[in-house]
Short mmCIF file of C-alpha atoms in Angstrom, two decimals:
data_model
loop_
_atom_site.label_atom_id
_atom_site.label_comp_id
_atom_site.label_asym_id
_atom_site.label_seq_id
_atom_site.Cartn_x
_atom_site.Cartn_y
_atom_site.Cartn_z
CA UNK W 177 50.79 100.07 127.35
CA UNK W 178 49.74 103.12 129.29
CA UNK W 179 48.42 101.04 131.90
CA UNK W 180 51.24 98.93 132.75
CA UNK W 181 53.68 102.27 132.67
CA UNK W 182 51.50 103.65 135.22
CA UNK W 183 51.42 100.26 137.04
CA UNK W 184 55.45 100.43 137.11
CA UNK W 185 55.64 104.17 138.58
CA UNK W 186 52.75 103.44 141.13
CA UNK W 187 55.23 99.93 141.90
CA UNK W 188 58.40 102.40 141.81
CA UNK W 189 56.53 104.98 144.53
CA UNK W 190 55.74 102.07 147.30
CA UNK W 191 59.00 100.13 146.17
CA UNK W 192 61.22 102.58 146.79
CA UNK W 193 59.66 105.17 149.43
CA UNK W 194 57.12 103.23 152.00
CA UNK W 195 58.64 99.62 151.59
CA UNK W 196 62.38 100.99 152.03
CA UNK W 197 61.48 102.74 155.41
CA UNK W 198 64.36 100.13 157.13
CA UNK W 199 67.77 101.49 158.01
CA UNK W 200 69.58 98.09 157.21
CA UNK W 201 68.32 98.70 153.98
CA UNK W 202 68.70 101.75 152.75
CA UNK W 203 71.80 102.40 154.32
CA UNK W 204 73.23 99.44 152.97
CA UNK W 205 72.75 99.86 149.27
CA UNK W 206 76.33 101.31 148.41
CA UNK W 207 77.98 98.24 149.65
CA UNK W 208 78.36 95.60 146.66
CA UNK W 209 76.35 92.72 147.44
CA UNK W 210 74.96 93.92 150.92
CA UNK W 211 71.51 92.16 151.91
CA UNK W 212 70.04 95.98 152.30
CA UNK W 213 70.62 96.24 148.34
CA UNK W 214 69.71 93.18 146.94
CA UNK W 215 66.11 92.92 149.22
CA UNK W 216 65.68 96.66 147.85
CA UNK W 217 66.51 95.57 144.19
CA UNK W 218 64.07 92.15 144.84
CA UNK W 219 61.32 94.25 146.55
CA UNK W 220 61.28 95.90 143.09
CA UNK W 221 61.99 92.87 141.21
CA UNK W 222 58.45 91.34 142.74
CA UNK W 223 56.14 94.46 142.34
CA UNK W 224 57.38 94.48 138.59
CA UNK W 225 56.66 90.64 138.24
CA UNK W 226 53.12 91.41 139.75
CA UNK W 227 52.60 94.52 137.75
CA UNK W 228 53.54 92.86 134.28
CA UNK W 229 51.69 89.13 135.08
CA UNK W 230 48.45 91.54 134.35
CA UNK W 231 49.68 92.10 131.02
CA UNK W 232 52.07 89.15 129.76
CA UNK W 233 52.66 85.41 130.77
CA UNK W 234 54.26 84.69 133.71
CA UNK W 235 57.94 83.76 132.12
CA UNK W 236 58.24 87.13 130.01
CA UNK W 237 56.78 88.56 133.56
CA UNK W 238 59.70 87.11 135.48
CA UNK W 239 62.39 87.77 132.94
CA UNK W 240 61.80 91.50 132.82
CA UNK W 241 60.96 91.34 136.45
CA UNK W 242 64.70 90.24 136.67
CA UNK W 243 66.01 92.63 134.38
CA UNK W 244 64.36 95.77 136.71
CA UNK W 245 65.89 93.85 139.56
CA UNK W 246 69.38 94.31 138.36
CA UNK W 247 68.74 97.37 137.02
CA UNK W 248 67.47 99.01 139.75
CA UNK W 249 70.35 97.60 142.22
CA UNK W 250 73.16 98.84 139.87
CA UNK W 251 71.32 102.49 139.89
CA UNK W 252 71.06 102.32 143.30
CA UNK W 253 74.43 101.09 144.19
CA UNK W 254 76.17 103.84 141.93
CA UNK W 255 74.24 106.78 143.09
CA UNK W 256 75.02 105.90 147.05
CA UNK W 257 78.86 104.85 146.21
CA UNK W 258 77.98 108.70 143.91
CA UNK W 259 76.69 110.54 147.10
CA UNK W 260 79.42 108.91 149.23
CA UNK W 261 82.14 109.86 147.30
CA UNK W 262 81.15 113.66 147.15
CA UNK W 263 79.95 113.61 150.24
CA UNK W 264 76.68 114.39 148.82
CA UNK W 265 73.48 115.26 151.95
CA UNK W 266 70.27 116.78 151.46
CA UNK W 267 71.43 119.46 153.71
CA UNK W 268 74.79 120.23 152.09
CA UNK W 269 74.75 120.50 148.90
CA UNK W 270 72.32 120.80 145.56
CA UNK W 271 73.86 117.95 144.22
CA UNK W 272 72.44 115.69 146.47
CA UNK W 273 68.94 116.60 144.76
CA UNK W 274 70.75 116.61 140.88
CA UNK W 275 71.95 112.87 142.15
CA UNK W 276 68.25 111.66 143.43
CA UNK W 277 66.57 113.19 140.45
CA UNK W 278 69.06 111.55 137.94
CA UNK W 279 68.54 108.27 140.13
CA UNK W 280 64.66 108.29 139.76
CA UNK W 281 65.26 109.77 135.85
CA UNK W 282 67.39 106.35 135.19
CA UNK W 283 63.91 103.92 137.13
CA UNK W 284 61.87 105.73 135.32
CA UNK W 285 63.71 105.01 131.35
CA UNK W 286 63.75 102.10 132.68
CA UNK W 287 60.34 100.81 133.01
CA UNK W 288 59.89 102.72 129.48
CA UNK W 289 62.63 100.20 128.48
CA UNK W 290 60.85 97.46 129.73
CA UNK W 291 57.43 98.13 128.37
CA UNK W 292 58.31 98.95 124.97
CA UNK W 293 60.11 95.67 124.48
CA UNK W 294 57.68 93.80 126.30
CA UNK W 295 55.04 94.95 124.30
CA UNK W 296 57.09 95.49 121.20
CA UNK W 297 58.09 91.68 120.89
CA UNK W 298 55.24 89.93 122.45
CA UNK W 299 52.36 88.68 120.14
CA UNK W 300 48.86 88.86 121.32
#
């Protein structure tokens, strides 16, 4: 279990910091159903699927692979619409950092989520 946690932060990091480096993106993410968000969201989706198909078979890989997906678009989508709102910047307030921190905090219970079903319900 400890290995594919670690797998899932070390997919979160380049998810979500060097594979988001595109405007388009990452500007994009507090618009419903924008092509920035949902490439995000599947960027994650696939680095899950590849992180899990060490551990499980390929169709329990894919369905929690999904699961993060929509997860981590939702998350997303309410923390920008969040910072939007409040008009929340890393240079204007210390909510912006509450916001990010309560963003990663939500990733992060997730993949716990996902591994202690996966492993919890899964027969070896």
């Amino acid at each position: 279990m400890f290995e594919a946690l670690l797998g899932l932060f070390i997919k979160h990091f380049i998810c979500d910091f060097p594979l988001q480096m595109f405007p388009w993106m990452y500007l994009n993410k507090g618009r419903y159903l924008h092509p920035g968000g949902i490439v995000h969201a599947g960027v994650h989706g696939i680095g899950t699927l590849i992180v899990l198909s060490f551990f499980f078979e390929i169709k329990l890989s894919i369905f929690y692979a999904l699961i993060d997906m929509l997860v981590h678009y939702h998350i997303d989508w309410a923390k920008m619409n969040l910072s939007c709102h409040y008009d929340l910047k890393p240079n204007n307030s210390e909510w912006f950092w509450v916001l990010l921190g309560l963003d990663q905090l939500l990733h992060h219970l997730t993949y716990f989520a996902i591994i202690y079903y996966a492993f919890k319900y899964t027969s070896f």
